[in-house]
Amino acid sequence: VQLVELGGGSVQSGGSLRLSCRVSGYSRQQYFYMGWFRQRPGKEREGIAAIDIVDATSVADSVKDRFIISRDNGDNTMYLQMNSLTPEDTAMYYCAGRVGRWHQYPPLVQNEYDIWGQGTQVTVSS
């Protein structure tokens, strides 16, 4: 299974960005979940949103009013719509996934994921 992120970049405070993560190489007959993590400068990586193949979602309280996670089963892509961005959202954003390990709701803990994308930088200026 491979993950490829797209959509990072620079934006001014208050703006929006949409990240995408395309997944390839897994069987749709398997349970699979994907998540977004970020690592802000000087801080540990944190889980911010996740979705599974039956569209159950988990979203961190810190972003739930501004970020929306979704997926398009047709093109095997997960999205993260980020609105009302602030400089505090500046980070490297990573897409992650795991095959086969069922959860009622997809986890936001990084050790529950074993497939990672390369990351995409998001920079929000004030």
Short mmCIF file of C-alpha atoms in Angstrom, two decimals:
data_model
loop_
_atom_site.label_atom_id
_atom_site.label_comp_id
_atom_site.label_asym_id
_atom_site.label_seq_id
_atom_site.Cartn_x
_atom_site.Cartn_y
_atom_site.Cartn_z
CA VAL A 1 0.00 0.00 0.00
CA GLN A 2 1.27 3.45 -0.90
CA LEU A 3 0.11 6.91 0.06
CA VAL A 4 0.84 10.13 -1.80
CA GLU A 5 -0.07 13.53 -0.38
CA LEU A 6 -0.79 16.61 -2.44
CA GLY A 7 -2.02 20.08 -1.74
CA GLY A 8 0.26 21.71 0.76
CA GLY A 9 1.51 25.23 0.32
CA SER A 10 1.45 28.72 1.75
CA VAL A 11 -1.62 30.69 2.66
CA GLN A 12 -2.45 33.77 4.67
CA SER A 13 -4.18 33.59 8.01
CA GLY A 14 -7.91 33.05 7.57
CA GLY A 15 -7.44 31.22 4.30
CA SER A 16 -8.18 27.65 3.29
CA LEU A 17 -6.31 24.72 1.83
CA ARG A 18 -7.33 21.25 0.82
CA LEU A 19 -4.94 18.36 1.21
CA SER A 20 -5.39 15.11 -0.62
CA CYS A 21 -3.95 11.67 -0.09
CA ARG A 22 -4.19 9.08 -2.80
CA VAL A 23 -3.95 5.45 -1.76
CA SER A 24 -3.00 2.57 -3.98
CA GLY A 25 -2.33 -1.11 -3.61
CA TYR A 26 -4.96 -2.24 -1.13
CA SER A 27 -7.95 -4.52 -1.56
CA ARG A 28 -11.34 -2.90 -1.08
CA GLN A 29 -12.49 -6.07 0.60
CA GLN A 30 -10.26 -5.31 3.55
CA TYR A 31 -11.01 -2.98 6.42
CA PHE A 32 -8.82 0.08 6.00
CA TYR A 33 -8.54 3.42 7.69
CA MET A 34 -6.58 6.55 6.92
CA GLY A 35 -5.66 9.56 8.93
CA TRP A 36 -4.03 12.95 8.86
CA PHE A 37 -1.27 13.85 11.25
CA ARG A 38 0.76 16.98 11.60
CA GLN A 39 4.00 17.96 13.20
CA ARG A 40 4.35 21.58 14.12
CA PRO A 41 7.79 23.10 14.67
CA GLY A 42 9.21 21.97 17.98
CA LYS A 43 6.25 19.75 18.78
CA GLU A 44 5.40 16.09 18.58
CA ARG A 45 3.36 14.64 15.76
CA GLU A 46 -0.35 14.75 16.48
CA GLY A 47 -3.37 13.09 14.93
CA ILE A 48 -5.98 15.50 13.66
CA ALA A 49 -8.51 13.52 11.61
CA ALA A 50 -9.19 10.01 10.39
CA ILE A 51 -11.71 8.14 8.26
CA ASP A 52 -12.35 4.50 7.46
CA ILE A 53 -13.88 2.61 4.58
CA VAL A 54 -17.39 2.88 6.01
CA ASP A 55 -16.90 6.62 6.49
CA ALA A 56 -16.68 6.60 10.25
CA THR A 57 -14.59 9.60 11.24
CA SER A 58 -12.59 10.94 14.12
CA VAL A 59 -11.54 14.58 14.38
CA ALA A 60 -9.39 16.20 17.04
CA ASP A 61 -11.13 18.75 19.21
CA SER A 62 -8.49 21.33 18.32
CA VAL A 63 -9.58 21.42 14.67
CA LYS A 64 -13.11 20.01 14.57
CA ASP A 65 -14.74 23.37 13.92
CA ARG A 66 -12.43 24.17 11.01
CA PHE A 67 -11.21 20.97 9.36
CA ILE A 68 -13.29 18.46 7.44
CA ILE A 69 -12.12 14.98 6.48
CA SER A 70 -13.69 13.12 3.59
CA ARG A 71 -12.89 10.52 1.00
CA ASP A 72 -13.76 9.62 -2.54
CA ASN A 73 -13.99 5.89 -2.92
CA GLY A 74 -14.03 6.19 -6.68
CA ASP A 75 -10.54 7.60 -6.94
CA ASN A 76 -9.14 6.16 -3.71
CA THR A 77 -8.44 9.57 -2.28
CA MET A 78 -8.83 11.08 1.16
CA TYR A 79 -9.17 14.81 1.63
CA LEU A 80 -8.64 17.28 4.43
CA GLN A 81 -10.38 20.60 3.94
CA MET A 82 -8.77 23.14 6.22
CA ASN A 83 -10.56 26.41 6.81
CA SER A 84 -9.87 29.52 8.88
CA LEU A 85 -6.21 28.66 9.03
CA THR A 86 -3.95 30.37 11.53
CA PRO A 87 -0.17 30.44 11.92
CA GLU A 88 -0.62 27.76 14.60
CA ASP A 89 -1.62 25.38 11.81
CA THR A 90 1.80 25.69 10.20
CA ALA A 91 3.18 22.17 10.12
CA MET A 92 4.24 19.22 8.04
CA TYR A 93 1.09 17.24 7.35
CA TYR A 94 1.25 13.50 6.90
CA CYS A 95 -1.20 11.01 5.54
CA ALA A 96 -1.18 7.57 7.18
CA GLY A 97 -3.06 4.32 6.86
CA ARG A 98 -3.51 0.81 8.13
CA VAL A 99 -5.05 -2.30 6.65
CA GLY A 100 -7.06 -4.89 8.50
CA ARG A 101 -7.21 -3.72 12.11
CA TRP A 102 -10.82 -2.85 12.89
CA HIS A 103 -11.79 0.07 15.11
CA GLN A 104 -15.27 1.36 15.82
CA TYR A 105 -13.85 4.79 15.04
CA PRO A 106 -10.53 5.27 13.28
CA PRO A 107 -7.80 6.19 15.75
CA LEU A 108 -5.80 9.42 16.00
CA VAL A 109 -2.81 7.71 17.59
CA GLN A 110 0.21 7.38 15.34
CA ASN A 111 1.26 3.94 16.56
CA GLU A 112 -2.02 2.58 15.17
CA TYR A 113 -0.76 3.35 11.68
CA ASP A 114 1.94 1.55 9.77
CA ILE A 115 1.81 3.16 6.33
CA TRP A 116 2.93 6.75 5.94
CA GLY A 117 3.12 9.26 3.15
CA GLN A 118 6.06 11.55 2.60
CA GLY A 119 4.40 14.60 4.10
CA THR A 120 3.40 17.97 2.70
CA GLN A 121 4.24 21.35 4.19
CA VAL A 122 1.55 23.83 5.12
CA THR A 123 2.65 27.34 6.03
CA VAL A 124 0.21 29.95 7.28
CA SER A 125 1.41 33.53 7.48
CA SER A 126 -0.10 36.23 9.65
#
